[in-house]
Amino acid sequence: MEMTSPVGRTCCFSPHFLPPGHTVDRRALESRIRQLLESPPASGPPVTRFLCGMEKNGDLDAAEILLHLKDTAPFPPRLECFLPYEEQAAHWDEPTRERYFSILARCDEVHLLQTRYTPDCRRRRDRCMTRQSDLLLFLTAEDRPPITAPAGNLLLFAPAG
């Protein structure tokens, strides 16, 4: 008998606290994602939907870890990838592009927000993801654990005006 997923919360991966050139501690990140899947914070409903902006600096790590944990989670989580523009990975090195397209092939849904690059496309993607999220998982440098915060308390992506 197949178990249906409960109505749960949505978590957005955010690499905004990961300095350029730094990598995430994959073990700490896996532990944090596992914690969100198994014992949600603040005794709320479980996290059943994860949103990823598919940036190469941390997002790809988080997406790969979630896909790895998907089969062992109490309820299989959804991974939705939000692409700020169609050619996001066009100028990345080949191994990183392969990771990117492998994740897109295995995720549950892909949201292409616009076909061409514009200076504000990443900000628009981030705003779209955070507006749908209950929690943000901030990806941090190796010497700091990933941080989870309620999306409603975040002012970083608040609309101007």
mmCIF file with all atom_site columns, C-alpha atoms in Angstrom:
data_model
loop_
_atom_site.group_PDB
_atom_site.id
_atom_site.type_symbol
_atom_site.label_atom_id
_atom_site.label_alt_id
_atom_site.label_comp_id
_atom_site.label_asym_id
_atom_site.label_entity_id
_atom_site.label_seq_id
_atom_site.pdbx_PDB_ins_code
_atom_site.Cartn_x
_atom_site.Cartn_y
_atom_site.Cartn_z
_atom_site.occupancy
_atom_site.B_iso_or_equiv
_atom_site.pdbx_formal_charge
_atom_site.auth_seq_id
_atom_site.auth_comp_id
_atom_site.auth_asym_id
_atom_site.auth_atom_id
_atom_site.pdbx_PDB_model_num
ATOM 1   C CA . MET A 1 1   ? 0.000  0.000  0.000   1.00 0.00 ? 1   MET A CA 1
ATOM 2   C CA . GLU A 1 2   ? 1.441  3.359  -1.051  1.00 0.00 ? 2   GLU A CA 1
ATOM 3   C CA . MET A 1 3   ? 1.620  6.109  1.568   1.00 0.00 ? 3   MET A CA 1
ATOM 4   C CA . THR A 1 4   ? 0.424  9.525  0.521   1.00 0.00 ? 4   THR A CA 1
ATOM 5   C CA . SER A 1 5   ? 2.523  12.512 1.415   1.00 0.00 ? 5   SER A CA 1
ATOM 6   C CA . PRO A 1 6   ? 1.067  14.768 4.113   1.00 0.00 ? 6   PRO A CA 1
ATOM 7   C CA . VAL A 1 7   ? 0.428  18.411 3.441   1.00 0.00 ? 7   VAL A CA 1
ATOM 8   C CA . GLY A 1 8   ? 3.718  19.833 4.539   1.00 0.00 ? 8   GLY A CA 1
ATOM 9   C CA . ARG A 1 9   ? 5.871  22.869 4.456   1.00 0.00 ? 9   ARG A CA 1
ATOM 10  C CA . THR A 1 10  ? 8.058  24.186 1.674   1.00 0.00 ? 10  THR A CA 1
ATOM 11  C CA . CYS A 1 11  ? 11.770 24.884 2.107   1.00 0.00 ? 11  CYS A CA 1
ATOM 12  C CA . CYS A 1 12  ? 13.920 26.938 -0.250  1.00 0.00 ? 12  CYS A CA 1
ATOM 13  C CA . PHE A 1 13  ? 17.676 26.397 -0.607  1.00 0.00 ? 13  PHE A CA 1
ATOM 14  C CA . SER A 1 14  ? 19.556 29.692 -0.546  1.00 0.00 ? 14  SER A CA 1
ATOM 15  C CA . PRO A 1 15  ? 23.295 29.953 -1.295  1.00 0.00 ? 15  PRO A CA 1
ATOM 16  C CA . HIS A 1 16  ? 23.389 33.670 -0.443  1.00 0.00 ? 16  HIS A CA 1
ATOM 17  C CA . PHE A 1 17  ? 25.604 33.215 2.625   1.00 0.00 ? 17  PHE A CA 1
ATOM 18  C CA . LEU A 1 18  ? 28.110 31.020 0.802   1.00 0.00 ? 18  LEU A CA 1
ATOM 19  C CA . PRO A 1 19  ? 31.112 33.157 -0.178  1.00 0.00 ? 19  PRO A CA 1
ATOM 20  C CA . PRO A 1 20  ? 32.285 32.752 -3.795  1.00 0.00 ? 20  PRO A CA 1
ATOM 21  C CA . GLY A 1 21  ? 34.898 30.029 -4.087  1.00 0.00 ? 21  GLY A CA 1
ATOM 22  C CA . HIS A 1 22  ? 33.768 28.256 -0.905  1.00 0.00 ? 22  HIS A CA 1
ATOM 23  C CA . THR A 1 23  ? 32.024 24.906 -0.806  1.00 0.00 ? 23  THR A CA 1
ATOM 24  C CA . VAL A 1 24  ? 29.405 23.562 1.562   1.00 0.00 ? 24  VAL A CA 1
ATOM 25  C CA . ASP A 1 25  ? 30.132 20.831 4.070   1.00 0.00 ? 25  ASP A CA 1
ATOM 26  C CA . ARG A 1 26  ? 28.098 18.095 2.389   1.00 0.00 ? 26  ARG A CA 1
ATOM 27  C CA . ARG A 1 27  ? 27.887 15.990 5.587   1.00 0.00 ? 27  ARG A CA 1
ATOM 28  C CA . ALA A 1 28  ? 26.511 18.901 7.611   1.00 0.00 ? 28  ALA A CA 1
ATOM 29  C CA . LEU A 1 29  ? 24.115 19.794 4.800   1.00 0.00 ? 29  LEU A CA 1
ATOM 30  C CA . GLU A 1 30  ? 22.881 16.205 4.490   1.00 0.00 ? 30  GLU A CA 1
ATOM 31  C CA . SER A 1 31  ? 22.341 16.074 8.243   1.00 0.00 ? 31  SER A CA 1
ATOM 32  C CA . ARG A 1 32  ? 20.306 19.311 8.153   1.00 0.00 ? 32  ARG A CA 1
ATOM 33  C CA . ILE A 1 33  ? 18.162 18.185 5.205   1.00 0.00 ? 33  ILE A CA 1
ATOM 34  C CA . ARG A 1 34  ? 17.590 14.815 6.882   1.00 0.00 ? 34  ARG A CA 1
ATOM 35  C CA . GLN A 1 35  ? 16.514 16.673 10.032  1.00 0.00 ? 35  GLN A CA 1
ATOM 36  C CA . LEU A 1 36  ? 13.981 18.739 8.049   1.00 0.00 ? 36  LEU A CA 1
ATOM 37  C CA . LEU A 1 37  ? 12.569 15.550 6.523   1.00 0.00 ? 37  LEU A CA 1
ATOM 38  C CA . GLU A 1 38  ? 12.415 13.519 9.736   1.00 0.00 ? 38  GLU A CA 1
ATOM 39  C CA . SER A 1 39  ? 11.871 15.980 12.576  1.00 0.00 ? 39  SER A CA 1
ATOM 40  C CA . PRO A 1 40  ? 10.640 19.341 11.361  1.00 0.00 ? 40  PRO A CA 1
ATOM 41  C CA . PRO A 1 41  ? 11.582 22.495 13.290  1.00 0.00 ? 41  PRO A CA 1
ATOM 42  C CA . ALA A 1 42  ? 9.167  24.149 15.717  1.00 0.00 ? 42  ALA A CA 1
ATOM 43  C CA . SER A 1 43  ? 7.005  21.001 15.764  1.00 0.00 ? 43  SER A CA 1
ATOM 44  C CA . GLY A 1 44  ? 5.229  22.033 12.586  1.00 0.00 ? 44  GLY A CA 1
ATOM 45  C CA . PRO A 1 45  ? 4.315  19.770 9.708   1.00 0.00 ? 45  PRO A CA 1
ATOM 46  C CA . PRO A 1 46  ? 7.155  18.025 7.872   1.00 0.00 ? 46  PRO A CA 1
ATOM 47  C CA . VAL A 1 47  ? 8.955  19.616 4.953   1.00 0.00 ? 47  VAL A CA 1
ATOM 48  C CA . THR A 1 48  ? 7.679  17.841 1.843   1.00 0.00 ? 48  THR A CA 1
ATOM 49  C CA . ARG A 1 49  ? 8.631  20.329 -0.896  1.00 0.00 ? 49  ARG A CA 1
ATOM 50  C CA . PHE A 1 50  ? 12.088 21.773 -1.596  1.00 0.00 ? 50  PHE A CA 1
ATOM 51  C CA . LEU A 1 51  ? 12.794 24.612 -4.032  1.00 0.00 ? 51  LEU A CA 1
ATOM 52  C CA . CYS A 1 52  ? 16.203 25.034 -5.650  1.00 0.00 ? 52  CYS A CA 1
ATOM 53  C CA . GLY A 1 53  ? 17.543 27.893 -7.790  1.00 0.00 ? 53  GLY A CA 1
ATOM 54  C CA . MET A 1 54  ? 20.155 25.599 -9.389  1.00 0.00 ? 54  MET A CA 1
ATOM 55  C CA . GLU A 1 55  ? 23.168 27.849 -8.793  1.00 0.00 ? 55  GLU A CA 1
ATOM 56  C CA . LYS A 1 56  ? 26.476 26.015 -8.934  1.00 0.00 ? 56  LYS A CA 1
ATOM 57  C CA . ASN A 1 57  ? 27.685 27.409 -5.602  1.00 0.00 ? 57  ASN A CA 1
ATOM 58  C CA . GLY A 1 58  ? 25.807 25.177 -3.133  1.00 0.00 ? 58  GLY A CA 1
ATOM 59  C CA . ASP A 1 59  ? 22.420 24.640 -4.764  1.00 0.00 ? 59  ASP A CA 1
ATOM 60  C CA . LEU A 1 60  ? 23.602 21.673 -6.820  1.00 0.00 ? 60  LEU A CA 1
ATOM 61  C CA . ASP A 1 61  ? 24.997 20.044 -3.664  1.00 0.00 ? 61  ASP A CA 1
ATOM 62  C CA . ALA A 1 62  ? 21.703 20.509 -1.824  1.00 0.00 ? 62  ALA A CA 1
ATOM 63  C CA . ALA A 1 63  ? 19.664 19.150 -4.743  1.00 0.00 ? 63  ALA A CA 1
ATOM 64  C CA . GLU A 1 64  ? 21.888 16.078 -5.116  1.00 0.00 ? 64  GLU A CA 1
ATOM 65  C CA . ILE A 1 65  ? 21.667 15.352 -1.396  1.00 0.00 ? 65  ILE A CA 1
ATOM 66  C CA . LEU A 1 66  ? 17.866 15.662 -1.410  1.00 0.00 ? 66  LEU A CA 1
ATOM 67  C CA . LEU A 1 67  ? 17.601 13.345 -4.417  1.00 0.00 ? 67  LEU A CA 1
ATOM 68  C CA . HIS A 1 68  ? 19.838 10.839 -2.588  1.00 0.00 ? 68  HIS A CA 1
ATOM 69  C CA . LEU A 1 69  ? 17.628 10.983 0.527   1.00 0.00 ? 69  LEU A CA 1
ATOM 70  C CA . LYS A 1 70  ? 14.345 10.857 -1.389  1.00 0.00 ? 70  LYS A CA 1
ATOM 71  C CA . ASP A 1 71  ? 13.933 7.071  -1.247  1.00 0.00 ? 71  ASP A CA 1
ATOM 72  C CA . THR A 1 72  ? 14.626 6.795  2.486   1.00 0.00 ? 72  THR A CA 1
ATOM 73  C CA . ALA A 1 73  ? 12.588 9.787  3.693   1.00 0.00 ? 73  ALA A CA 1
ATOM 74  C CA . PRO A 1 74  ? 9.425  9.079  5.732   1.00 0.00 ? 74  PRO A CA 1
ATOM 75  C CA . PHE A 1 75  ? 7.470  10.781 2.940   1.00 0.00 ? 75  PHE A CA 1
ATOM 76  C CA . PRO A 1 76  ? 9.157  11.299 -0.436  1.00 0.00 ? 76  PRO A CA 1
ATOM 77  C CA . PRO A 1 77  ? 9.857  15.022 -0.795  1.00 0.00 ? 77  PRO A CA 1
ATOM 78  C CA . ARG A 1 78  ? 9.386  16.961 -4.020  1.00 0.00 ? 78  ARG A CA 1
ATOM 79  C CA . LEU A 1 79  ? 12.313 18.792 -5.582  1.00 0.00 ? 79  LEU A CA 1
ATOM 80  C CA . GLU A 1 80  ? 11.359 21.721 -7.785  1.00 0.00 ? 80  GLU A CA 1
ATOM 81  C CA . CYS A 1 81  ? 14.072 23.539 -9.742  1.00 0.00 ? 81  CYS A CA 1
ATOM 82  C CA . PHE A 1 82  ? 13.644 27.228 -10.561 1.00 0.00 ? 82  PHE A CA 1
ATOM 83  C CA . LEU A 1 83  ? 15.733 28.399 -13.508 1.00 0.00 ? 83  LEU A CA 1
ATOM 84  C CA . PRO A 1 84  ? 16.187 32.170 -13.728 1.00 0.00 ? 84  PRO A CA 1
ATOM 85  C CA . TYR A 1 85  ? 16.759 31.958 -17.516 1.00 0.00 ? 85  TYR A CA 1
ATOM 86  C CA . GLU A 1 86  ? 17.160 29.264 -20.126 1.00 0.00 ? 86  GLU A CA 1
ATOM 87  C CA . GLU A 1 87  ? 20.938 29.390 -20.637 1.00 0.00 ? 87  GLU A CA 1
ATOM 88  C CA . GLN A 1 88  ? 21.848 29.466 -16.931 1.00 0.00 ? 88  GLN A CA 1
ATOM 89  C CA . ALA A 1 89  ? 24.521 26.763 -17.217 1.00 0.00 ? 89  ALA A CA 1
ATOM 90  C CA . ALA A 1 90  ? 25.762 27.572 -20.734 1.00 0.00 ? 90  ALA A CA 1
ATOM 91  C CA . HIS A 1 91  ? 29.156 28.914 -19.637 1.00 0.00 ? 91  HIS A CA 1
ATOM 92  C CA . TRP A 1 92  ? 29.846 26.490 -16.796 1.00 0.00 ? 92  TRP A CA 1
ATOM 93  C CA . ASP A 1 93  ? 32.533 23.823 -17.035 1.00 0.00 ? 93  ASP A CA 1
ATOM 94  C CA . GLU A 1 94  ? 31.453 20.437 -18.418 1.00 0.00 ? 94  GLU A CA 1
ATOM 95  C CA . PRO A 1 95  ? 31.371 18.456 -15.105 1.00 0.00 ? 95  PRO A CA 1
ATOM 96  C CA . THR A 1 96  ? 29.197 21.137 -13.467 1.00 0.00 ? 96  THR A CA 1
ATOM 97  C CA . ARG A 1 97  ? 26.847 21.223 -16.465 1.00 0.00 ? 97  ARG A CA 1
ATOM 98  C CA . GLU A 1 98  ? 26.544 17.433 -16.286 1.00 0.00 ? 98  GLU A CA 1
ATOM 99  C CA . ARG A 1 99  ? 25.551 17.657 -12.597 1.00 0.00 ? 99  ARG A CA 1
ATOM 100 C CA . TYR A 1 100 ? 23.041 20.424 -13.454 1.00 0.00 ? 100 TYR A CA 1
ATOM 101 C CA . PHE A 1 101 ? 21.322 18.457 -16.240 1.00 0.00 ? 101 PHE A CA 1
ATOM 102 C CA . SER A 1 102 ? 21.356 15.238 -14.204 1.00 0.00 ? 102 SER A CA 1
ATOM 103 C CA . ILE A 1 103 ? 19.482 17.004 -11.394 1.00 0.00 ? 103 ILE A CA 1
ATOM 104 C CA . LEU A 1 104 ? 16.986 18.530 -13.840 1.00 0.00 ? 104 LEU A CA 1
ATOM 105 C CA . ALA A 1 105 ? 16.322 15.065 -15.276 1.00 0.00 ? 105 ALA A CA 1
ATOM 106 C CA . ARG A 1 106 ? 15.584 13.617 -11.809 1.00 0.00 ? 106 ARG A CA 1
ATOM 107 C CA . CYS A 1 107 ? 13.688 16.472 -10.139 1.00 0.00 ? 107 CYS A CA 1
ATOM 108 C CA . ASP A 1 108 ? 9.905  16.539 -9.852  1.00 0.00 ? 108 ASP A CA 1
ATOM 109 C CA . GLU A 1 109 ? 9.296  19.816 -11.654 1.00 0.00 ? 109 GLU A CA 1
ATOM 110 C CA . VAL A 1 110 ? 11.259 22.495 -13.534 1.00 0.00 ? 110 VAL A CA 1
ATOM 111 C CA . HIS A 1 111 ? 10.108 26.122 -13.568 1.00 0.00 ? 111 HIS A CA 1
ATOM 112 C CA . LEU A 1 112 ? 11.714 28.216 -16.325 1.00 0.00 ? 112 LEU A CA 1
ATOM 113 C CA . LEU A 1 113 ? 11.062 31.816 -15.328 1.00 0.00 ? 113 LEU A CA 1
ATOM 114 C CA . GLN A 1 114 ? 12.273 33.541 -18.490 1.00 0.00 ? 114 GLN A CA 1
ATOM 115 C CA . THR A 1 115 ? 14.069 32.607 -21.696 1.00 0.00 ? 115 THR A CA 1
ATOM 116 C CA . ARG A 1 116 ? 16.743 35.311 -21.742 1.00 0.00 ? 116 ARG A CA 1
ATOM 117 C CA . TYR A 1 117 ? 19.139 36.717 -19.168 1.00 0.00 ? 117 TYR A CA 1
ATOM 118 C CA . THR A 1 118 ? 18.287 40.074 -17.589 1.00 0.00 ? 118 THR A CA 1
ATOM 119 C CA . PRO A 1 119 ? 20.211 41.799 -14.798 1.00 0.00 ? 119 PRO A CA 1
ATOM 120 C CA . ASP A 1 120 ? 17.393 41.109 -12.323 1.00 0.00 ? 120 ASP A CA 1
ATOM 121 C CA . CYS A 1 121 ? 16.590 37.514 -13.316 1.00 0.00 ? 121 CYS A CA 1
ATOM 122 C CA . ARG A 1 122 ? 18.205 35.910 -10.249 1.00 0.00 ? 122 ARG A CA 1
ATOM 123 C CA . ARG A 1 123 ? 16.542 38.354 -7.863  1.00 0.00 ? 123 ARG A CA 1
ATOM 124 C CA . ARG A 1 124 ? 13.195 37.611 -9.514  1.00 0.00 ? 124 ARG A CA 1
ATOM 125 C CA . ARG A 1 125 ? 13.825 33.849 -9.186  1.00 0.00 ? 125 ARG A CA 1
ATOM 126 C CA . ASP A 1 126 ? 14.747 34.236 -5.516  1.00 0.00 ? 126 ASP A CA 1
ATOM 127 C CA . ARG A 1 127 ? 11.640 36.298 -4.827  1.00 0.00 ? 127 ARG A CA 1
ATOM 128 C CA . CYS A 1 128 ? 9.456  33.729 -6.587  1.00 0.00 ? 128 CYS A CA 1
ATOM 129 C CA . MET A 1 129 ? 10.915 30.871 -4.520  1.00 0.00 ? 129 MET A CA 1
ATOM 130 C CA . THR A 1 130 ? 10.825 32.659 -1.167  1.00 0.00 ? 130 THR A CA 1
ATOM 131 C CA . ARG A 1 131 ? 7.211  33.736 -1.640  1.00 0.00 ? 131 ARG A CA 1
ATOM 132 C CA . GLN A 1 132 ? 6.274  30.057 -1.908  1.00 0.00 ? 132 GLN A CA 1
ATOM 133 C CA . SER A 1 133 ? 8.414  28.961 1.043   1.00 0.00 ? 133 SER A CA 1
ATOM 134 C CA . ASP A 1 134 ? 7.763  28.490 4.728   1.00 0.00 ? 134 ASP A CA 1
ATOM 135 C CA . LEU A 1 135 ? 11.450 27.963 5.525   1.00 0.00 ? 135 LEU A CA 1
ATOM 136 C CA . LEU A 1 136 ? 14.776 28.959 4.021   1.00 0.00 ? 136 LEU A CA 1
ATOM 137 C CA . LEU A 1 137 ? 17.829 26.749 4.318   1.00 0.00 ? 137 LEU A CA 1
ATOM 138 C CA . PHE A 1 138 ? 20.836 29.047 4.071   1.00 0.00 ? 138 PHE A CA 1
ATOM 139 C CA . LEU A 1 139 ? 23.882 27.284 2.676   1.00 0.00 ? 139 LEU A CA 1
ATOM 140 C CA . THR A 1 140 ? 26.997 28.457 4.497   1.00 0.00 ? 140 THR A CA 1
ATOM 141 C CA . ALA A 1 141 ? 30.746 27.911 4.210   1.00 0.00 ? 141 ALA A CA 1
ATOM 142 C CA . GLU A 1 142 ? 32.354 24.676 5.413   1.00 0.00 ? 142 GLU A CA 1
ATOM 143 C CA . ASP A 1 143 ? 33.213 26.070 8.829   1.00 0.00 ? 143 ASP A CA 1
ATOM 144 C CA . ARG A 1 144 ? 29.574 26.911 9.665   1.00 0.00 ? 144 ARG A CA 1
ATOM 145 C CA . PRO A 1 145 ? 26.519 24.650 9.791   1.00 0.00 ? 145 PRO A CA 1
ATOM 146 C CA . PRO A 1 146 ? 23.602 25.334 7.417   1.00 0.00 ? 146 PRO A CA 1
ATOM 147 C CA . ILE A 1 147 ? 20.980 27.646 8.967   1.00 0.00 ? 147 ILE A CA 1
ATOM 148 C CA . THR A 1 148 ? 17.198 27.319 8.720   1.00 0.00 ? 148 THR A CA 1
ATOM 149 C CA . ALA A 1 149 ? 14.975 30.370 9.171   1.00 0.00 ? 149 ALA A CA 1
ATOM 150 C CA . PRO A 1 150 ? 11.271 31.109 8.697   1.00 0.00 ? 150 PRO A CA 1
ATOM 151 C CA . ALA A 1 151 ? 10.766 32.650 5.250   1.00 0.00 ? 151 ALA A CA 1
ATOM 152 C CA . GLY A 1 152 ? 8.265  35.175 6.633   1.00 0.00 ? 152 GLY A CA 1
ATOM 153 C CA . ASN A 1 153 ? 10.964 36.822 8.747   1.00 0.00 ? 153 ASN A CA 1
ATOM 154 C CA . LEU A 1 154 ? 13.379 37.341 5.862   1.00 0.00 ? 154 LEU A CA 1
ATOM 155 C CA . LEU A 1 155 ? 13.719 40.879 4.577   1.00 0.00 ? 155 LEU A CA 1
ATOM 156 C CA . LEU A 1 156 ? 16.485 40.133 2.084   1.00 0.00 ? 156 LEU A CA 1
ATOM 157 C CA . PHE A 1 157 ? 14.041 39.481 -0.766  1.00 0.00 ? 157 PHE A CA 1
ATOM 158 C CA . ALA A 1 158 ? 11.254 41.789 0.358   1.00 0.00 ? 158 ALA A CA 1
ATOM 159 C CA . PRO A 1 159 ? 9.828  43.803 -2.543  1.00 0.00 ? 159 PRO A CA 1
ATOM 160 C CA . ALA A 1 160 ? 10.874 47.448 -2.703  1.00 0.00 ? 160 ALA A CA 1
ATOM 161 C CA . GLY A 1 161 ? 8.332  50.132 -1.946  1.00 0.00 ? 161 GLY A CA 1
#
